[in-house]
Amino acid sequence: MKFLPLKLKVSFLFSCFIFTCLSQDLQLSEIMKGDEFIGEQPQSGVWNHDSKSFIFEWNNTEDYKTYYSFQVGASKPTQIEQEALSQTDVNGFYSSPNQETIITKRGSSLFELSGNETELIFRNFRPYNVHSVQNNGDILIMMGDNLFLIDKANRSFCQLTQFVEGSEPTESNSENYLEHQQRELFQIVKKRELNRNERKLFNKATAFKEVEKIYLNGWNLDWVEINSDYSKVVYELTKYPKNENTYYPSYINDKGQTEAKSARPKVGSEDPEHLLYLVDLTNGDKKLIETKNLNGVYLKPEFLAKYNEGKISAYDDPKKVIYHSHGFSDNGNSFLLEIKSYDNKDRWICNLTSTGELIEIDHQHDQAWIGGPGISGWNMVPGNAGWINNETVFFQSEESGFSHLYSFDLKTATRDQLTSGKYEVYEAFLNKDKSKFFISANKSHPGNRDFLMLDIKTKQLTNILTSDGNHTVSVSPDEKNLIVRYSTKNKPWELYSAKLEPNAKLKQITKSTTKEFNDYKWRSPEIITIQATDNTNVNARIYEPKEDNKNGAAVIFVHGAGYLQNAHNWWSGYHREFMFNNLLADKGFTVLDIDYRASKGYGRDFRTGIYRYMGGKDLSDQMDGRQYLINKLNIDPERIGIYGGSYGGFITLMALLTEPGKFKCGAALRSVTDWAHYNHQYTSNILNTPNEDPEAFRQSSPIYYAENLEDHLLMLHGIEDDNVQYQDVVRLSQRFIELGKTNWELMGYPIEKHGFKEASSWTDEYRRILELFETELLKKN
C-alpha cells in the first residue's frame, strides 16, 4: 500500500471537503424546478375491491400518467401496463352496505364483481355516476339528470325519474265562435271528434306507463336523491344570476392576437336562488320545502348595526340559503339535509321527514362567518354529516371553539358530543359496521395530522398513527390494512403500508426523491411559539443559519390563502419557498414563517380573528414576529425584510404601507391590493360586501395606504392571473405614480396565472427577490 505525503494528504482531504460543500450548495435555477428537482411524489389512490392491492398514480417517469399496484405484503409496487389499466379499479368501485354486491366502473362500462365478473353495461352506454348499490343488489345509476335502476332480481332496467326542461303544458278547453258553429251545424264534425276521443282513451289504456314528468320550469337541477324503496325523491333546483364577469389579457398565445379571457365576477355579485322539493313517486305529489321556521332565518347580520345607529331589524322574508344533501336513512323514512345561508352566518342540520316536515336538528350561528374543518367556509361546499343508523346522524360543529364531531338521536331529540378538546377534527368517516369513526385530527400537536379511531359507544379514541407529520390514510375494504401518504417537514410525500392496529408501524413503499435533492441536508425548521400582543399564542417555523455564518439580517415569509397552515410538521405545499428559505439561511439570513391569525389548525377564534379587518391581527402577528427576531435572536431591526404570495403578498403590502420603516424591503407576489376587486365566495365571508360594509373593505385594502410607502417594494405578478388579477397591481402602480413614489418596482410575467407553471418564471421571480434582500438587507448604512 502506498501512502501519500502528509502535505498532499491534507491538500487532498481539503479538496474533498470543498467539493462536498460545493456539491450541497443550492442553485436557485434547480430548486425552482419544483418536483422536477425534488422528485415526483406518489398520489393517493384506491384499494382494489378484494383488499389485496392498492392502485395509485406515480408519475416517476416521463409518461403523462403512470399507475402502480402495491400488493399487500409485497416489498415494492409494480407498474401497471397501459393495456392492463382497463382491467383495474382506477376509477374506484361501489359496494352495497353489506359488501355482497360490488360494482366497478372501467371506462364506459360497469362490471359486477361479486361471484364471477359480469359486464352489466355495454361499452357504448355511458353512465356518469353509480348513484348507489342497494343491500338487495339493485344498482342505481345516473344518466343526464335522471336516475335509472338495474333490478337484478327481476332482471330489468327501468327509469325512476324524468326531469324535463320547460314548463308543464296546459290544455285549453275554450272554444271560439267558428269552432262552436262547426260542431253545431255539421254531424261529420261531431263524429270525428267522438272518434278522436275514443282513440285517446284506447291509447291511454294500452300505452306503456311513462315515468311521471317533473318539469324544471327554467331552473337547473343541482342534485337528486332517492330513498331505498324508490318511492320518494328529494331534489334541489337552482337559478343562476347573470353577474358581470371580469376579464384578463392573454398576450402570448397561438393566435398572435391579444385575447380577452373571461374570469369570475367580483365580490358583491348576486347569489343564486335555490328551491327544494320532495316528490312522492307513487302518486306524483310534489311539495316545496320552506325554511320559514328555521331559527335565525330572519336575522340580519350583526355588522349592519354599525350602519344603523347600533340597531338591527329582521328581514321580512327568510334569508337566501343553499341546500346540501346527506342522503336518506337506510329505511328511507328520513332525509338528512344541510342548509347554509348566503350571508355566511348560519348553518342548519335538518331532518326532512317522508311527509315533508323540516325538523331542525342543529343551528350553528357565527357573527363572523361559518367555517372550520368538516364544516366548510364555502357555501357551495357541503360539510361533513351523515347517518350512523336509522335514528342517529352525525355532523361537525365549532360550538366548543374547535371543530368536533357530534351525534343526534332523532327519536329522543338529544345531541351528544363525540370528541372534545383543544384540537381540530379534519376528517371523520364511519367504518363498515358503523360502530366506529376513522378520524384525522391534530390532537397530538397543532402541526400534526394524526390518524385515530373512535368507538362511538364508549367515545374511546385509539391512536393508530400519531408520529410527527401528516398521515393521509386509505383504509382497505376489509379494514385490516392501511396505505398512508406521509411526510415530515424536510421529507416529501411517500406511500407507506401499515396494519390497522393501535400504534401502527409504517413500512415505506415508494422512494421518489432525486439524488440532487438528497445530496443537500435540508433543515427541519423548529416550530416555536410567539406570544402576540393580545397574549394569543402564535406558532411559527424558524430557519436559522449556522452561528459562524449568521449575518444579522432576517426575512419573514408569509404563507398564502389566509386559512392555511404552514408552521406544521409535514412537507409544505410551499416547497419552493421551503427550499428558498434554506438557501437564505445558507447565506446567513434568519427566516421566520408565521401561522398568523386566520391560519388553519387553531380553532374558531383564531380562524375568525381577521373578520372585517384583513391586515389587522394577521399583520400584528407579523410585527410581533419581527420583535421576536430582534429581542430573542439579536437581529438588526434595520435589516428585516418580508415576502409572500397571494394573501402573503397582501400582508407584505400592508406591512410596508401601514407600518412604514419597520421592514427595510418587501416582495409582494400575486397580491391583492383592493379586496373590492377579489372574488365573492372568499371575500364576502370575511369582509361582507362593499355596498353593505364599505368600512371593512377600506381599512383592509392596501391601495388606500399607498401614500405611506417609504421602504423598497418589489411587486411580481402573472399577467394571466385569473384569480388575483393583474389589474390589482396595475391600479396600485397608478396610485404610486400619481403620488410620486419612486422606490417600487413591478415585474409582470406574460404567460403565468396565479400559480406559476414554468421553471424559468419561478427562477426569474426568486432571483429578483434574492437580489432585493441581498441588496437592501446586507448593505451597510
Coordinates of C-alpha atoms in Angstrom, one line a residue, residues 116-629:
N116 CA -67.9 -14.3 -11.3
E117 CA -67.1 -11.0 -13.1
T118 CA -70.1 -9.9 -15.2
E119 CA -70.3 -6.9 -17.5
L120 CA -73.5 -5.1 -16.8
I121 CA -73.5 -2.4 -19.3
F122 CA -72.4 -2.4 -23.0
R123 CA -69.4 -0.3 -23.8
N124 CA -71.4 2.3 -25.8
F125 CA -73.5 3.1 -22.7
R126 CA -72.2 6.0 -20.6
P127 CA -73.5 6.2 -17.1
Y128 CA -71.6 9.1 -15.4
N129 CA -72.3 8.1 -11.9
V130 CA -73.1 5.0 -9.9
H131 CA -75.6 6.6 -7.5
S132 CA -75.6 3.7 -5.0
V133 CA -75.7 0.0 -4.7
Q134 CA -78.5 -1.3 -2.5
N135 CA -78.5 -4.1 0.0
N136 CA -80.6 -6.2 -2.3
G137 CA -78.1 -5.8 -5.1
D138 CA -80.0 -3.2 -7.1
I139 CA -77.8 -0.6 -8.8
L140 CA -78.8 3.0 -9.1
I141 CA -77.1 4.9 -11.9
M142 CA -77.5 8.4 -13.3
M143 CA -77.6 9.5 -17.0
G144 CA -78.1 13.1 -17.7
D145 CA -80.3 14.4 -14.9
N146 CA -82.2 11.2 -14.3
L147 CA -82.0 8.1 -12.1
F148 CA -82.2 4.6 -13.6
L149 CA -82.5 1.2 -11.8
I150 CA -80.8 -2.1 -12.6
D151 CA -83.1 -4.5 -10.8
K152 CA -81.2 -7.8 -10.5
A153 CA -84.0 -9.8 -9.0
N154 CA -86.4 -9.0 -11.9
R155 CA -83.6 -8.8 -14.5
S156 CA -84.9 -5.4 -15.6
F157 CA -83.7 -1.9 -16.3
C158 CA -86.0 1.0 -15.8
Q159 CA -86.1 4.7 -15.4
L160 CA -87.1 6.1 -12.0
T161 CA -87.2 9.9 -12.6
Q162 CA -88.0 12.0 -15.6
F163 CA -86.9 15.6 -15.2
V164 CA -88.0 17.7 -18.2
E165 CA -86.9 21.1 -19.4
G166 CA -89.6 23.7 -19.7
S167 CA -93.0 24.1 -18.1
E168 CA -95.9 21.7 -17.9
P169 CA -98.2 22.1 -21.0
T170 CA -101.7 23.2 -20.3
E171 CA -104.7 22.2 -22.4
S172 CA -107.2 24.9 -23.3
N173 CA -110.9 23.9 -23.2
S174 CA -112.1 27.3 -24.6
E175 CA -113.8 27.2 -28.0
N176 CA -114.0 30.1 -30.4
Y177 CA -117.2 31.1 -32.3
L178 CA -116.3 29.4 -35.6
E179 CA -115.3 26.1 -33.8
H180 CA -118.6 26.1 -31.9
Q181 CA -120.5 26.9 -35.1
Q182 CA -119.0 23.9 -37.0
R183 CA -119.9 21.5 -34.2
E184 CA -123.4 22.9 -34.1
L185 CA -124.1 22.7 -37.8
F186 CA -122.3 19.5 -39.1
Q187 CA -122.7 15.9 -37.9
I188 CA -119.4 14.9 -39.5
V189 CA -117.5 17.2 -37.2
K190 CA -119.2 15.7 -34.2
K191 CA -118.5 12.2 -35.4
R192 CA -114.8 13.0 -36.0
E193 CA -114.4 14.5 -32.5
L194 CA -116.0 11.4 -31.0
N195 CA -113.6 9.1 -32.8
R196 CA -110.6 11.2 -31.7
N197 CA -111.8 10.9 -28.1
E198 CA -112.2 7.2 -28.3
R199 CA -108.7 6.7 -29.8
K200 CA -107.2 8.8 -26.9
L201 CA -108.9 6.7 -24.3
F202 CA -107.8 3.5 -26.0
N203 CA -104.2 4.7 -26.4
K204 CA -104.1 5.8 -22.7
A205 CA -105.3 2.4 -21.6
T206 CA -102.9 0.4 -23.7
A207 CA -99.9 2.7 -23.6
F208 CA -96.5 2.0 -21.9
K209 CA -96.7 3.5 -18.4
E210 CA -94.3 6.5 -18.6
V211 CA -92.5 7.8 -15.5
E212 CA -94.2 10.9 -14.2
K213 CA -92.6 14.0 -15.6
I214 CA -91.1 16.6 -13.3
Y215 CA -90.8 20.0 -15.1
L216 CA -87.8 22.2 -14.3
N217 CA -89.6 25.5 -15.4
G218 CA -86.3 27.1 -16.4
W219 CA -84.4 26.1 -13.3
N220 CA -81.2 23.9 -13.2
L221 CA -81.3 20.5 -11.5
D222 CA -78.4 20.5 -9.0
W223 CA -78.8 17.2 -7.3
V224 CA -81.4 14.4 -6.7
E225 CA -81.6 11.7 -4.1
I226 CA -84.0 8.7 -4.0
N227 CA -84.9 6.5 -1.0
S228 CA -84.4 2.8 -0.6
D229 CA -87.8 1.6 -1.9
Y230 CA -87.8 4.2 -4.7
S231 CA -90.9 5.9 -3.5
K232 CA -89.6 9.3 -2.6
V233 CA -87.2 11.8 -4.3
V234 CA -85.6 14.9 -2.9
Y235 CA -84.0 17.4 -5.3
E236 CA -82.7 20.9 -5.5
L237 CA -83.2 23.4 -8.3
T238 CA -81.0 26.4 -8.9
K239 CA -81.4 29.6 -10.8
Y240 CA -78.1 31.4 -11.5
P241 CA -78.0 35.2 -11.8
K242 CA -76.3 37.0 -14.7
N243 CA -73.4 38.5 -12.9
E244 CA -70.8 40.5 -14.8
N245 CA -67.6 38.6 -15.4
T246 CA -64.2 40.0 -15.2
Y247 CA -61.6 39.7 -18.0
Y248 CA -57.8 39.4 -18.2
P249 CA -55.5 39.7 -21.2
S250 CA -53.5 36.9 -22.9
Y251 CA -50.6 38.3 -24.9
I252 CA -48.6 35.1 -25.6
N253 CA -50.8 32.6 -27.4
D254 CA -51.1 30.6 -30.6
K255 CA -53.2 33.3 -32.4
G256 CA -50.7 36.1 -32.1
Q257 CA -53.5 38.4 -31.0
T258 CA -54.3 40.0 -27.7
E259 CA -57.1 37.8 -26.3
A260 CA -59.5 38.9 -23.5
K261 CA -60.3 35.8 -21.4
S262 CA -63.3 35.6 -19.1
A263 CA -62.9 35.1 -15.3
R264 CA -65.0 35.2 -12.1
P265 CA -67.2 38.1 -11.0
K266 CA -66.2 40.4 -8.2
V267 CA -67.3 40.5 -4.6
G268 CA -70.8 41.8 -4.1
S269 CA -72.2 39.7 -7.1
E270 CA -75.7 38.3 -6.7
D271 CA -76.1 34.9 -5.1
P272 CA -78.1 32.1 -6.8
E273 CA -81.6 31.1 -5.8
H274 CA -82.5 27.6 -4.8
L275 CA -85.7 25.6 -4.4
L276 CA -86.0 22.2 -2.6
Y277 CA -88.7 19.7 -3.4
L278 CA -89.9 16.4 -2.1
V279 CA -91.8 14.2 -4.6
D280 CA -93.8 11.1 -3.9
L281 CA -93.2 8.9 -7.0
T282 CA -96.2 6.7 -6.2
N283 CA -98.7 9.4 -6.8
G284 CA -96.8 12.4 -8.2
D285 CA -97.4 14.6 -5.2
K286 CA -94.8 17.4 -5.1
K287 CA -94.1 19.6 -2.0
L288 CA -91.9 22.7 -1.9
I289 CA -89.9 22.7 1.3
E290 CA -89.8 26.0 3.1
T291 CA -87.3 27.4 5.6
K292 CA -89.5 29.9 7.3
N293 CA -89.5 28.1 10.6
L294 CA -85.7 27.8 11.0
N295 CA -84.1 29.6 13.9
G296 CA -82.3 32.8 12.9
V297 CA -83.5 32.6 9.3
Y298 CA -84.9 36.2 9.5
L299 CA -81.9 37.6 11.5
K300 CA -79.8 40.3 9.8
P301 CA -76.0 40.1 10.3
E302 CA -74.7 41.9 13.4
F303 CA -72.3 44.1 11.5
L304 CA -75.2 46.1 10.0
A305 CA -75.7 47.7 13.4
K306 CA -72.6 49.8 12.7
Y307 CA -74.5 51.5 9.8
N308 CA -77.9 51.8 11.6
E309 CA -77.2 53.6 14.9
G310 CA -76.5 50.3 16.7
K311 CA -79.8 48.7 15.7
I312 CA -80.6 45.5 13.7
S313 CA -84.0 44.8 12.3
A314 CA -85.3 41.5 11.0
Y315 CA -85.8 40.5 7.3
D316 CA -89.4 40.4 6.1
D317 CA -88.7 37.1 4.3
P318 CA -86.3 34.2 5.1
K319 CA -82.8 34.8 4.0
K320 CA -81.3 33.2 0.9
V321 CA -80.0 29.7 1.5
I322 CA -78.4 26.7 -0.3
Y323 CA -79.2 23.1 0.4
H324 CA -76.8 20.2 0.6
S325 CA -77.8 16.5 0.5
H326 CA -76.5 14.0 3.0
G327 CA -78.9 11.2 1.9
F328 CA -81.9 9.2 3.0
S329 CA -81.7 6.9 6.1
D330 CA -81.4 3.2 5.2
N331 CA -85.2 2.7 5.9
G332 CA -86.0 5.6 3.6
N333 CA -88.1 7.4 6.1
S334 CA -85.9 10.4 6.8
F335 CA -83.6 12.6 4.7
L336 CA -80.6 14.4 6.2
L337 CA -80.2 18.0 5.0
E338 CA -77.6 20.7 5.5
I339 CA -78.7 24.3 4.8
K340 CA -76.3 27.3 4.6
S341 CA -77.2 30.9 4.5
Y342 CA -75.7 33.1 1.8
D343 CA -74.8 35.8 4.3
N344 CA -72.3 33.2 5.6
K345 CA -73.6 33.5 9.2
D346 CA -75.8 30.4 9.6
R347 CA -75.8 26.6 9.1
W348 CA -78.7 24.3 9.9
I349 CA -78.6 20.5 10.1
C350 CA -82.2 19.2 9.5
N351 CA -84.3 16.1 9.2
L352 CA -86.7 16.1 6.3
T353 CA -89.4 13.6 7.0
S354 CA -91.3 11.5 4.5
T355 CA -94.3 13.8 4.8
G356 CA -92.2 16.9 4.0
E357 CA -91.8 18.2 7.6
L358 CA -88.5 20.1 8.1
I359 CA -87.2 19.4 11.6
E360 CA -84.2 21.4 12.8
I361 CA -81.5 19.2 14.4
D362 CA -78.8 21.8 15.0
H363 CA -78.4 25.5 14.3
Q364 CA -74.9 26.9 14.0
H365 CA -74.5 30.7 14.0
D366 CA -71.4 32.8 13.8
Q367 CA -71.4 36.6 13.7
A368 CA -68.2 36.4 11.7
W369 CA -68.7 33.5 9.2
I370 CA -69.4 29.8 9.4
G371 CA -66.4 27.6 8.6
G372 CA -63.8 25.3 10.0
P373 CA -62.7 21.7 9.3
G374 CA -65.6 19.5 8.4
I375 CA -67.9 22.5 8.1
S376 CA -66.5 24.4 5.1
G377 CA -66.4 28.1 4.7
W378 CA -67.7 27.9 1.1
N379 CA -71.4 27.9 0.8
M380 CA -71.3 25.8 -2.3
V381 CA -69.4 23.1 -0.5
P382 CA -71.1 20.7 2.0
G383 CA -69.7 20.0 5.4
N384 CA -69.2 16.5 7.0
A385 CA -72.5 14.9 8.0
G386 CA -74.3 11.5 7.6
W387 CA -76.2 8.6 9.1
I388 CA -74.9 6.3 11.8
N389 CA -78.2 4.4 11.8
N390 CA -81.9 5.0 11.0
E391 CA -82.3 7.1 14.2
T392 CA -78.9 8.7 14.6
V393 CA -77.0 11.3 12.5
F394 CA -73.5 12.8 12.9
F395 CA -72.1 16.2 11.9
Q396 CA -69.3 18.6 12.9
S397 CA -69.6 21.9 14.7
E398 CA -67.3 24.6 16.1
E399 CA -69.6 25.3 19.1
S400 CA -66.8 24.4 21.6
G401 CA -64.4 26.7 19.8
F402 CA -62.8 23.8 17.9
S403 CA -64.3 21.7 15.1
H404 CA -65.6 18.5 16.7
L405 CA -67.8 15.6 16.0
Y406 CA -71.4 15.4 17.3
S407 CA -74.3 12.9 17.0
F408 CA -78.0 13.4 17.3
D409 CA -80.7 10.9 18.2
L410 CA -83.8 11.7 16.2
K411 CA -86.1 9.6 18.5
T412 CA -85.1 11.3 21.7
A413 CA -84.0 14.7 20.1
T414 CA -80.8 14.6 22.1
R415 CA -77.3 15.7 21.0
D416 CA -74.1 14.1 22.1
Q417 CA -70.5 15.5 21.6
L418 CA -68.3 12.6 20.5
T419 CA -64.9 14.3 20.5
S420 CA -63.7 17.2 22.6
G421 CA -60.5 19.2 23.4
K422 CA -58.4 21.9 22.0
Y423 CA -57.8 20.3 18.7
E424 CA -59.5 20.1 15.3
V425 CA -61.2 17.1 13.6
Y426 CA -60.3 17.4 9.9
E427 CA -62.0 14.2 8.6
A428 CA -64.3 11.6 10.1
F429 CA -65.8 8.7 8.3
L430 CA -67.6 5.6 9.5
N431 CA -66.2 2.1 9.5
K432 CA -68.0 -0.8 7.7
D433 CA -70.4 -1.7 10.6
K434 CA -70.8 2.0 11.7
S435 CA -69.6 1.3 15.2
K436 CA -66.5 3.5 14.9
F437 CA -65.2 6.6 13.2
F438 CA -61.8 6.8 11.5
I439 CA -60.6 10.3 12.3
S440 CA -57.9 12.7 11.1
A441 CA -57.1 15.3 13.7
N442 CA -54.3 17.4 15.1
K443 CA -54.7 16.0 18.6
S444 CA -51.0 15.4 19.4
H445 CA -49.8 18.8 18.1
P446 CA -51.4 21.6 16.1
G447 CA -48.8 20.9 13.4
N448 CA -49.6 17.2 13.0
R449 CA -52.3 15.2 11.3
D450 CA -52.9 12.1 13.5
F451 CA -55.0 9.1 12.4
L452 CA -57.3 7.9 15.2
M453 CA -60.2 5.5 15.7
L454 CA -63.2 6.5 17.8
D455 CA -65.6 4.0 19.4
I456 CA -69.0 5.6 19.1
K457 CA -70.5 3.9 22.1
T458 CA -67.6 4.4 24.6
K459 CA -66.1 7.6 23.0
Q460 CA -62.7 5.9 23.4
L461 CA -60.1 7.3 21.0
T462 CA -57.4 4.8 19.8
N463 CA -54.1 6.1 18.4
I464 CA -53.3 4.5 15.1
L465 CA -50.7 6.9 13.6
T466 CA -49.5 9.8 15.8
S467 CA -45.9 10.4 14.9
D468 CA -44.9 14.0 13.9
G469 CA -46.0 14.7 10.3
N470 CA -49.2 14.3 8.2
H471 CA -50.9 11.0 7.7
T472 CA -53.3 10.8 4.8
V473 CA -54.9 7.4 5.1
S474 CA -56.7 4.9 2.9
V475 CA -58.3 2.0 4.8
S476 CA -58.7 -1.3 2.9
P477 CA -62.3 -2.5 2.4
D478 CA -61.8 -5.4 4.8
E479 CA -60.4 -2.9 7.4
K480 CA -57.3 -4.8 8.0
N481 CA -54.6 -2.7 6.3
L482 CA -53.7 0.9 5.6
I483 CA -52.0 2.8 2.8
V484 CA -50.6 6.0 4.1
R485 CA -49.4 9.1 2.3
Y486 CA -47.0 10.5 4.8
S487 CA -44.4 13.3 5.0
T488 CA -42.4 15.3 7.6
K489 CA -41.0 18.8 7.5
N490 CA -38.0 18.0 5.4
K491 CA -39.0 14.7 3.8
P492 CA -41.6 14.9 0.9
W493 CA -44.6 12.7 0.5
E494 CA -44.2 8.9 0.1
L495 CA -46.5 6.0 0.4
Y496 CA -46.3 3.6 3.3
S497 CA -48.2 0.5 4.3
A498 CA -49.4 -0.4 7.8
K499 CA -51.7 -2.7 9.7
L500 CA -54.9 -1.2 11.1
E501 CA -54.0 -1.6 14.7
P502 CA -53.1 0.6 17.7
N503 CA -49.7 2.5 17.3
A504 CA -49.2 1.0 13.8
K505 CA -45.8 0.9 12.3
L506 CA -45.2 2.4 8.9
K507 CA -43.3 0.5 6.1
Q508 CA -42.2 2.6 3.2
I509 CA -43.4 1.6 -0.3
T510 CA -42.1 4.4 -2.5
K511 CA -38.9 6.4 -2.8
S512 CA -39.4 9.4 -5.0
T513 CA -36.7 12.0 -4.2
T514 CA -33.9 12.6 -6.6
K515 CA -30.1 12.3 -5.9
E516 CA -29.8 16.1 -6.3
F517 CA -32.5 16.6 -3.7
N518 CA -31.0 14.0 -1.3
D519 CA -27.4 15.5 -1.6
Y520 CA -28.5 18.5 0.4
K521 CA -29.0 18.3 4.1
W522 CA -32.4 20.0 4.4
R523 CA -33.2 21.8 7.7
S524 CA -36.0 20.6 9.8
P525 CA -37.2 24.1 11.0
E526 CA -38.1 24.3 14.6
I527 CA -41.7 25.2 15.5
I528 CA -41.6 28.0 18.0
T529 CA -44.4 29.8 19.8
I530 CA -44.6 33.6 19.9
Q531 CA -46.8 35.4 22.3
A532 CA -48.7 38.0 20.3
T533 CA -49.6 41.5 21.6
D534 CA -53.0 40.3 22.6
N535 CA -51.5 37.3 24.5
T536 CA -52.5 34.8 21.9
N537 CA -50.0 32.1 21.2
V538 CA -48.9 32.1 17.6
N539 CA -46.8 29.3 16.1
A540 CA -44.0 29.8 13.6
R541 CA -41.2 28.0 11.8
I542 CA -37.7 29.3 12.2
Y543 CA -34.9 28.7 9.8
E544 CA -31.6 29.6 11.4
P545 CA -28.1 29.9 9.8
K546 CA -25.1 28.4 11.3
E547 CA -23.7 30.7 14.0
D548 CA -20.5 31.4 12.2
N549 CA -22.5 32.4 9.1
K550 CA -25.2 34.5 10.7
N551 CA -25.3 37.9 9.0
G552 CA -27.7 39.7 11.5
A553 CA -30.4 40.1 8.9
A554 CA -33.8 38.4 8.7
V555 CA -36.6 37.7 6.4
I556 CA -40.2 36.9 7.3
F557 CA -42.1 34.6 4.8
V558 CA -45.9 35.0 4.8
H559 CA -47.9 32.0 3.6
G560 CA -50.9 32.5 1.3
A561 CA -54.6 31.5 1.3
G562 CA -55.3 33.1 4.7
Y563 CA -57.0 29.9 6.0
L564 CA -53.9 27.7 5.5
Q565 CA -51.3 26.3 7.8
N566 CA -47.5 26.3 7.2
A567 CA -45.9 26.1 10.6
H568 CA -46.5 22.3 10.7
N569 CA -44.6 19.1 10.8
W570 CA -45.1 17.9 7.2
W571 CA -43.8 18.7 3.8
S572 CA -45.1 22.1 2.8
G573 CA -47.2 22.9 -0.2
Y574 CA -44.9 25.9 -0.4
H575 CA -42.0 23.6 -1.3
R576 CA -40.2 26.1 -3.5
E577 CA -40.3 28.6 -0.6
F578 CA -39.1 25.9 1.8
M579 CA -36.1 25.4 -0.3
F580 CA -35.6 29.1 -0.9
N581 CA -35.7 29.7 2.9
N582 CA -33.0 27.1 3.2
L583 CA -31.0 28.9 0.6
L584 CA -31.5 32.2 2.5
A585 CA -30.3 30.5 5.7
D586 CA -27.2 29.2 3.9
K587 CA -26.5 32.8 3.0
G588 CA -26.7 33.9 6.7
F589 CA -30.3 35.1 6.9
T590 CA -32.6 34.1 9.7
V591 CA -36.1 33.2 8.2
L592 CA -39.4 33.2 10.2
D593 CA -42.6 31.7 8.8
I594 CA -45.6 32.5 10.9
D595 CA -49.0 30.9 11.2
Y596 CA -50.7 34.3 11.6
R597 CA -54.3 34.9 12.7
A598 CA -56.8 33.1 10.4
S599 CA -54.4 30.2 9.7
K600 CA -55.8 26.7 9.9
G601 CA -55.4 24.4 12.8
Y602 CA -56.0 26.6 15.8
G603 CA -59.8 26.8 16.4
R604 CA -62.7 29.2 15.7
D605 CA -61.4 32.3 17.4
F606 CA -58.0 32.1 15.6
R607 CA -59.9 31.4 12.3
T608 CA -62.1 34.4 12.5
G609 CA -59.6 36.8 14.0
I610 CA -59.4 38.8 10.8
Y611 CA -63.2 39.4 10.4
R612 CA -63.9 42.8 8.9
Y613 CA -60.2 43.7 9.1
M614 CA -57.7 41.9 7.0
G615 CA -54.3 43.4 7.8
G616 CA -55.3 43.8 11.4
K617 CA -54.4 40.9 13.7
D618 CA -52.8 38.9 10.9
L619 CA -50.4 41.8 10.3
S620 CA -49.8 42.5 14.0
D621 CA -48.7 38.8 14.3
Q622 CA -46.0 39.6 11.7
M623 CA -45.0 42.6 13.7
D624 CA -44.8 40.5 16.9
G625 CA -42.6 38.0 14.9
R626 CA -40.4 40.9 13.9
Q627 CA -40.0 41.9 17.5
Y628 CA -39.2 38.3 18.4
L629 CA -36.4 38.3 15.9

